[in-house]
Amino acid sequence: MTREDIMRAAWKQSAIDANCRPEDFCSGHHRVVVSEANGKARKYLELPAYCMLVSYGSNIVASVDSSIAGEVEEYLERFRIGHCFGTPNIYLLNDLFARDNRQICFMAEYFLPDRERLRALPCGYEIKILYPQDLHPFYQPQWDNALSRSRKELDVLAAGAFYGTKLVGLAGCSADCDSMWQIGVDVLPQYRRQGIASALTSRLALECLDRGKIPFYCAAWANLQSVRNAIRSGFGPAWVEVDARPAAFIKEINGEAL
């Protein structure tokens, strides 16, 4: 699977998620489309989306509710691409969304494997490949980035780092869509800064590719530890997303009373 194959597959999946065409992500022109639900979209997306902005770097695709399509298009034309995703410009969208009791919510950067750099990295611990039947003891808070306690059925593959019989690091794959599996990783605090996260991430990425699946990795923009792990592991930045959610959902995440 070449770099071009991987990128085309990502465009195809993003087109399913956003209700547009794959070529829209490399057209050089912004596109605003009306969001629709799709059974082949990434499982964790809330569709139809009120507003989801997606960019692979050359333009922005906005998948939105029809009621805000015109105003979002005006916003995209007003600012440069990078500025559309950041403060202070994005406050304008927050002000617009307030009329529907929505707010900007998740802001994330996504990474895809670089076939020229991806290789199995070493660490000083035994790495074992784990399957769904092996994962039941590990649905615990310390492994919440690697595994999903609310969507266990999507956890299809994992790589664990062991010190004897003790699990000290875990990377897991979630089958979030047909062609692409998302990797998340956790390392126990006392075992960090030893190369465990990058060893697990790189090994699991290769296992995905061997199975004909494209691994992808997501990090919040300000999570530099996670971003650095993606890069060390042989991944490169591919696309960014911003979405809007109901204000009540955001209050719940923040632990505020509704």
Tab-separated table of C-alpha atoms in Angstrom:
chain	number	residue	atom	x	y	z
A	1	MET	CA	0.000	0.000	0.000
A	2	THR	CA	1.695	3.208	-1.182
A	3	ARG	CA	1.480	6.701	0.302
A	4	GLU	CA	-0.877	7.621	-2.549
A	5	ASP	CA	-3.094	4.598	-1.835
A	6	ILE	CA	-3.310	5.587	1.821
A	7	MET	CA	-4.195	9.198	1.060
A	8	ARG	CA	-6.841	8.250	-1.492
A	9	ALA	CA	-8.443	5.894	1.025
A	10	ALA	CA	-8.488	8.657	3.632
A	11	TRP	CA	-10.113	11.088	1.176
A	12	LYS	CA	-12.717	8.454	0.361
A	13	GLN	CA	-13.570	7.920	4.019
A	14	SER	CA	-13.671	11.637	4.755
A	15	ALA	CA	-16.034	12.038	1.794
A	16	ILE	CA	-18.357	9.452	3.318
A	17	ASP	CA	-18.187	11.224	6.676
A	18	ALA	CA	-18.765	14.698	5.223
A	19	ASN	CA	-21.232	13.803	2.443
A	20	CYS	CA	-19.038	15.090	-0.380
A	21	ARG	CA	-16.692	13.761	-3.086
A	22	PRO	CA	-13.139	12.552	-2.379
A	23	GLU	CA	-11.739	15.033	-4.881
A	24	ASP	CA	-13.281	17.910	-2.903
A	25	PHE	CA	-10.424	17.654	-0.383
A	26	CYS	CA	-7.751	18.496	-2.946
A	27	SER	CA	-9.648	20.872	-5.233
A	28	GLY	CA	-8.068	24.055	-3.879
A	29	HIS	CA	-11.546	25.548	-3.401
A	30	HIS	CA	-13.713	25.532	-0.290
A	31	ARG	CA	-16.907	23.494	-0.433
A	32	VAL	CA	-19.968	23.667	1.810
A	33	VAL	CA	-22.283	20.647	1.785
A	34	VAL	CA	-25.304	19.575	3.798
A	35	SER	CA	-24.455	16.814	6.260
A	36	GLU	CA	-26.280	13.496	6.112
A	37	ALA	CA	-26.160	10.289	8.138
A	38	ASN	CA	-24.251	7.420	6.513
A	39	GLY	CA	-23.903	3.888	7.850
A	40	LYS	CA	-20.329	3.701	6.489
A	41	ALA	CA	-19.134	6.790	8.361
A	42	ARG	CA	-16.719	6.570	11.288
A	43	LYS	CA	-18.681	5.078	14.168
A	44	TYR	CA	-17.979	7.831	16.682
A	45	LEU	CA	-19.230	10.698	14.504
A	46	GLU	CA	-22.568	12.299	15.373
A	47	LEU	CA	-24.328	12.566	12.020
A	48	PRO	CA	-25.932	14.535	10.562
A	49	ALA	CA	-23.407	17.062	11.817
A	50	TYR	CA	-24.432	20.585	12.746
A	51	CYS	CA	-21.033	21.801	11.562
A	52	MET	CA	-17.868	19.842	10.786
A	53	LEU	CA	-14.896	21.508	9.116
A	54	VAL	CA	-12.342	19.234	7.436
A	55	SER	CA	-9.096	20.213	5.731
A	56	TYR	CA	-6.242	18.248	4.175
A	57	GLY	CA	-4.349	21.506	3.697
A	58	SER	CA	-5.352	22.974	0.342
A	59	ASN	CA	-8.955	23.905	1.144
A	60	ILE	CA	-11.791	23.324	3.629
A	61	VAL	CA	-14.875	21.171	3.287
A	62	ALA	CA	-17.689	22.228	5.617
A	63	SER	CA	-20.385	19.624	6.269
A	64	VAL	CA	-23.209	21.527	7.914
A	65	ASP	CA	-26.859	21.866	8.741
A	66	SER	CA	-28.632	23.611	5.872
A	67	SER	CA	-29.707	26.481	8.145
A	68	ILE	CA	-26.118	27.760	8.516
A	69	ALA	CA	-24.677	26.829	5.102
A	70	GLY	CA	-24.591	30.361	3.691
A	71	GLU	CA	-23.048	31.930	6.772
A	72	VAL	CA	-20.380	29.230	7.095
A	73	GLU	CA	-19.468	29.743	3.438
A	74	GLU	CA	-19.025	33.473	4.077
A	75	TYR	CA	-16.795	32.686	7.046
A	76	LEU	CA	-14.568	30.356	4.992
A	77	GLU	CA	-14.123	32.962	2.300
A	78	ARG	CA	-13.228	35.648	4.811
A	79	PHE	CA	-10.092	34.077	6.371
A	80	ARG	CA	-7.088	32.021	5.366
A	81	ILE	CA	-7.371	28.259	5.872
A	82	GLY	CA	-5.295	27.963	9.006
A	83	HIS	CA	-6.982	30.939	10.616
A	84	CYS	CA	-10.447	29.445	10.021
A	85	PHE	CA	-9.580	26.701	12.511
A	86	GLY	CA	-8.160	28.847	15.294
A	87	THR	CA	-8.771	31.709	17.631
A	88	PRO	CA	-9.657	34.501	17.501
A	89	ASN	CA	-11.434	33.966	14.158
A	90	ILE	CA	-13.340	30.851	15.161
A	91	TYR	CA	-15.118	32.816	17.880
A	92	LEU	CA	-17.250	34.210	15.063
A	93	LEU	CA	-18.592	30.721	14.402
A	94	ASN	CA	-19.209	30.215	18.101
A	95	ASP	CA	-21.283	33.402	18.135
A	96	LEU	CA	-23.227	32.205	15.091
A	97	PHE	CA	-23.874	28.770	16.560
A	98	ALA	CA	-25.169	30.211	19.843
A	99	ARG	CA	-28.532	30.909	18.229
A	100	ASP	CA	-29.018	27.142	17.935
A	101	ASN	CA	-27.494	26.448	21.363
A	102	ARG	CA	-24.359	24.943	19.793
A	103	GLN	CA	-20.675	25.568	20.438
A	104	ILE	CA	-17.317	24.648	18.923
A	105	CYS	CA	-16.330	21.356	20.514
A	106	PHE	CA	-13.629	18.960	19.303
A	107	MET	CA	-10.542	20.266	17.487
A	108	ALA	CA	-8.216	17.502	16.345
A	109	GLU	CA	-5.316	16.652	14.058
A	110	TYR	CA	-5.225	13.289	12.293
A	111	PHE	CA	-2.134	11.346	11.259
A	112	LEU	CA	-1.536	8.650	8.624
A	113	PRO	CA	1.417	6.267	8.320
A	114	ASP	CA	4.407	7.352	6.259
A	115	ARG	CA	5.497	4.181	4.459
A	116	GLU	CA	9.020	5.535	4.054
A	117	ARG	CA	9.489	6.028	7.807
A	118	LEU	CA	7.221	3.434	9.416
A	119	ARG	CA	9.122	0.547	10.977
A	120	ALA	CA	8.861	-1.549	14.127
A	121	LEU	CA	10.575	0.398	16.901
A	122	PRO	CA	12.202	-1.371	19.842
A	123	CYS	CA	11.673	-0.976	23.562
A	124	GLY	CA	13.018	-2.821	26.581
A	125	TYR	CA	9.818	-4.785	27.197
A	126	GLU	CA	8.168	-7.817	25.638
A	127	ILE	CA	5.502	-6.847	23.103
A	128	LYS	CA	2.568	-9.186	22.526
A	129	ILE	CA	-0.183	-8.924	19.931
A	130	LEU	CA	-3.573	-9.194	21.602
A	131	TYR	CA	-6.983	-10.071	20.160
A	132	PRO	CA	-10.515	-9.262	21.348
A	133	GLN	CA	-10.689	-12.339	23.571
A	134	ASP	CA	-7.504	-11.204	25.329
A	135	LEU	CA	-8.723	-7.696	26.132
A	136	HIS	CA	-11.451	-8.291	28.727
A	137	PRO	CA	-9.181	-7.760	31.806
A	138	PHE	CA	-7.942	-4.433	30.456
A	139	TYR	CA	-11.152	-2.404	30.242
A	140	GLN	CA	-9.987	-0.145	33.057
A	141	PRO	CA	-9.530	3.653	33.286
A	142	GLN	CA	-5.751	3.530	32.795
A	143	TRP	CA	-6.283	2.070	29.311
A	144	ASP	CA	-9.092	4.370	28.140
A	145	ASN	CA	-7.063	5.829	25.255
A	146	ALA	CA	-6.201	2.367	23.942
A	147	LEU	CA	-9.572	0.673	24.459
A	148	SER	CA	-13.176	1.845	24.453
A	149	ARG	CA	-15.272	0.659	27.362
A	150	SER	CA	-18.417	1.994	25.651
A	151	ARG	CA	-17.702	0.404	22.243
A	152	LYS	CA	-15.896	-2.821	23.088
A	153	GLU	CA	-17.181	-4.506	19.941
A	154	LEU	CA	-14.992	-2.211	17.818
A	155	ASP	CA	-11.727	-3.099	19.586
A	156	VAL	CA	-10.254	-5.570	17.117
A	157	LEU	CA	-6.507	-5.684	17.776
A	158	ALA	CA	-3.969	-4.482	20.327
A	159	ALA	CA	-0.287	-4.549	21.198
A	160	GLY	CA	0.762	-4.784	24.832
A	161	ALA	CA	4.123	-4.152	26.493
A	162	PHE	CA	4.736	-6.487	29.424
A	163	TYR	CA	7.152	-6.431	32.350
A	164	GLY	CA	6.891	-10.078	33.287
A	165	THR	CA	3.146	-10.624	33.591
A	166	LYS	CA	2.377	-6.940	34.220
A	167	LEU	CA	0.914	-4.870	31.397
A	168	VAL	CA	2.786	-1.544	31.375
A	169	GLY	CA	1.713	-0.145	28.000
A	170	LEU	CA	-1.142	-0.804	25.593
A	171	ALA	CA	-1.997	0.337	22.072
A	172	GLY	CA	-5.370	-0.643	20.679
A	173	CYS	CA	-7.123	-0.515	17.310
A	174	SER	CA	-10.747	0.492	16.959
A	175	ALA	CA	-12.479	-0.575	13.721
A	176	ASP	CA	-14.155	2.795	13.315
A	177	CYS	CA	-14.917	2.230	9.633
A	178	ASP	CA	-14.467	-0.476	7.004
A	179	SER	CA	-11.056	0.484	5.652
A	180	MET	CA	-9.427	2.430	8.500
A	181	TRP	CA	-8.632	1.489	12.107
A	182	GLN	CA	-7.862	4.114	14.738
A	183	ILE	CA	-4.905	3.610	17.091
A	184	GLY	CA	-4.864	4.870	20.672
A	185	VAL	CA	-2.138	4.250	23.250
A	186	ASP	CA	-1.592	4.397	27.019
A	187	VAL	CA	1.514	3.802	29.135
A	188	LEU	CA	1.505	3.588	32.931
A	189	PRO	CA	3.027	6.804	34.370
A	190	GLN	CA	6.056	5.140	35.984
A	191	TYR	CA	7.022	3.491	32.665
A	192	ARG	CA	6.835	6.542	30.393
A	193	ARG	CA	9.728	8.173	28.501
A	194	GLN	CA	11.212	4.767	27.662
A	195	GLY	CA	10.009	4.466	24.058
A	196	ILE	CA	7.113	2.160	24.920
A	197	ALA	CA	4.377	4.260	23.273
A	198	SER	CA	6.208	4.569	19.939
A	199	ALA	CA	7.176	0.878	19.965
A	200	LEU	CA	3.557	-0.138	20.500
A	201	THR	CA	2.127	2.369	18.021
A	202	SER	CA	4.541	1.477	15.219
A	203	ARG	CA	4.111	-2.266	15.759
A	204	LEU	CA	0.338	-2.021	15.752
A	205	ALA	CA	0.344	0.158	12.637
A	206	LEU	CA	2.315	-2.504	10.767
A	207	GLU	CA	-0.085	-5.191	11.996
A	208	CYS	CA	-3.000	-3.141	10.595
A	209	LEU	CA	-1.349	-2.738	7.212
A	210	ASP	CA	-0.594	-6.469	7.102
A	211	ARG	CA	-4.344	-7.021	7.436
A	212	GLY	CA	-5.162	-4.609	4.616
A	213	LYS	CA	-6.394	-1.852	6.962
A	214	ILE	CA	-5.106	1.712	7.141
A	215	PRO	CA	-4.183	2.820	10.654
A	216	PHE	CA	-4.878	6.404	11.655
A	217	TYR	CA	-4.031	8.341	14.784
A	218	CYS	CA	-5.814	11.318	16.322
A	219	ALA	CA	-4.488	13.930	18.734
A	220	ALA	CA	-5.791	17.156	20.162
A	221	TRP	CA	-3.699	20.007	18.768
A	222	ALA	CA	-2.263	20.987	22.148
A	223	ASN	CA	-1.412	17.414	23.203
A	224	LEU	CA	2.243	17.647	22.238
A	225	GLN	CA	3.142	14.320	23.844
A	226	SER	CA	0.635	12.543	21.631
A	227	VAL	CA	1.669	14.479	18.517
A	228	ARG	CA	5.333	13.665	19.148
A	229	ASN	CA	4.463	10.004	19.603
A	230	ALA	CA	2.657	9.943	16.267
A	231	ILE	CA	5.669	11.435	14.491
A	232	ARG	CA	8.209	9.193	16.253
A	233	SER	CA	6.074	6.169	15.380
A	234	GLY	CA	6.251	6.833	11.635
A	235	PHE	CA	3.062	8.826	11.133
A	236	GLY	CA	2.700	12.221	9.489
A	237	PRO	CA	-0.001	14.915	9.741
A	238	ALA	CA	-2.768	14.336	7.195
A	239	TRP	CA	-5.919	16.295	8.021
A	240	VAL	CA	-7.603	18.424	10.676
A	241	GLU	CA	-11.194	18.609	11.900
A	242	VAL	CA	-13.311	20.931	13.998
A	243	ASP	CA	-16.899	20.236	14.955
A	244	ALA	CA	-19.752	21.840	16.874
A	245	ARG	CA	-21.949	20.096	19.430
A	246	PRO	CA	-24.926	21.019	21.640
A	247	ALA	CA	-23.999	23.274	24.539
A	248	ALA	CA	-25.471	20.719	26.965
A	249	PHE	CA	-23.066	18.061	25.657
A	250	ILE	CA	-20.103	20.354	26.266
A	251	LYS	CA	-21.300	21.199	29.779
A	252	GLU	CA	-21.549	17.501	30.527
A	253	ILE	CA	-17.992	16.876	29.324
A	254	ASN	CA	-16.792	19.769	31.491
A	255	GLY	CA	-18.608	18.393	34.543
A	256	GLU	CA	-20.920	21.387	34.763
A	257	ALA	CA	-24.465	21.178	36.032
A	258	LEU	CA	-27.059	21.185	33.258
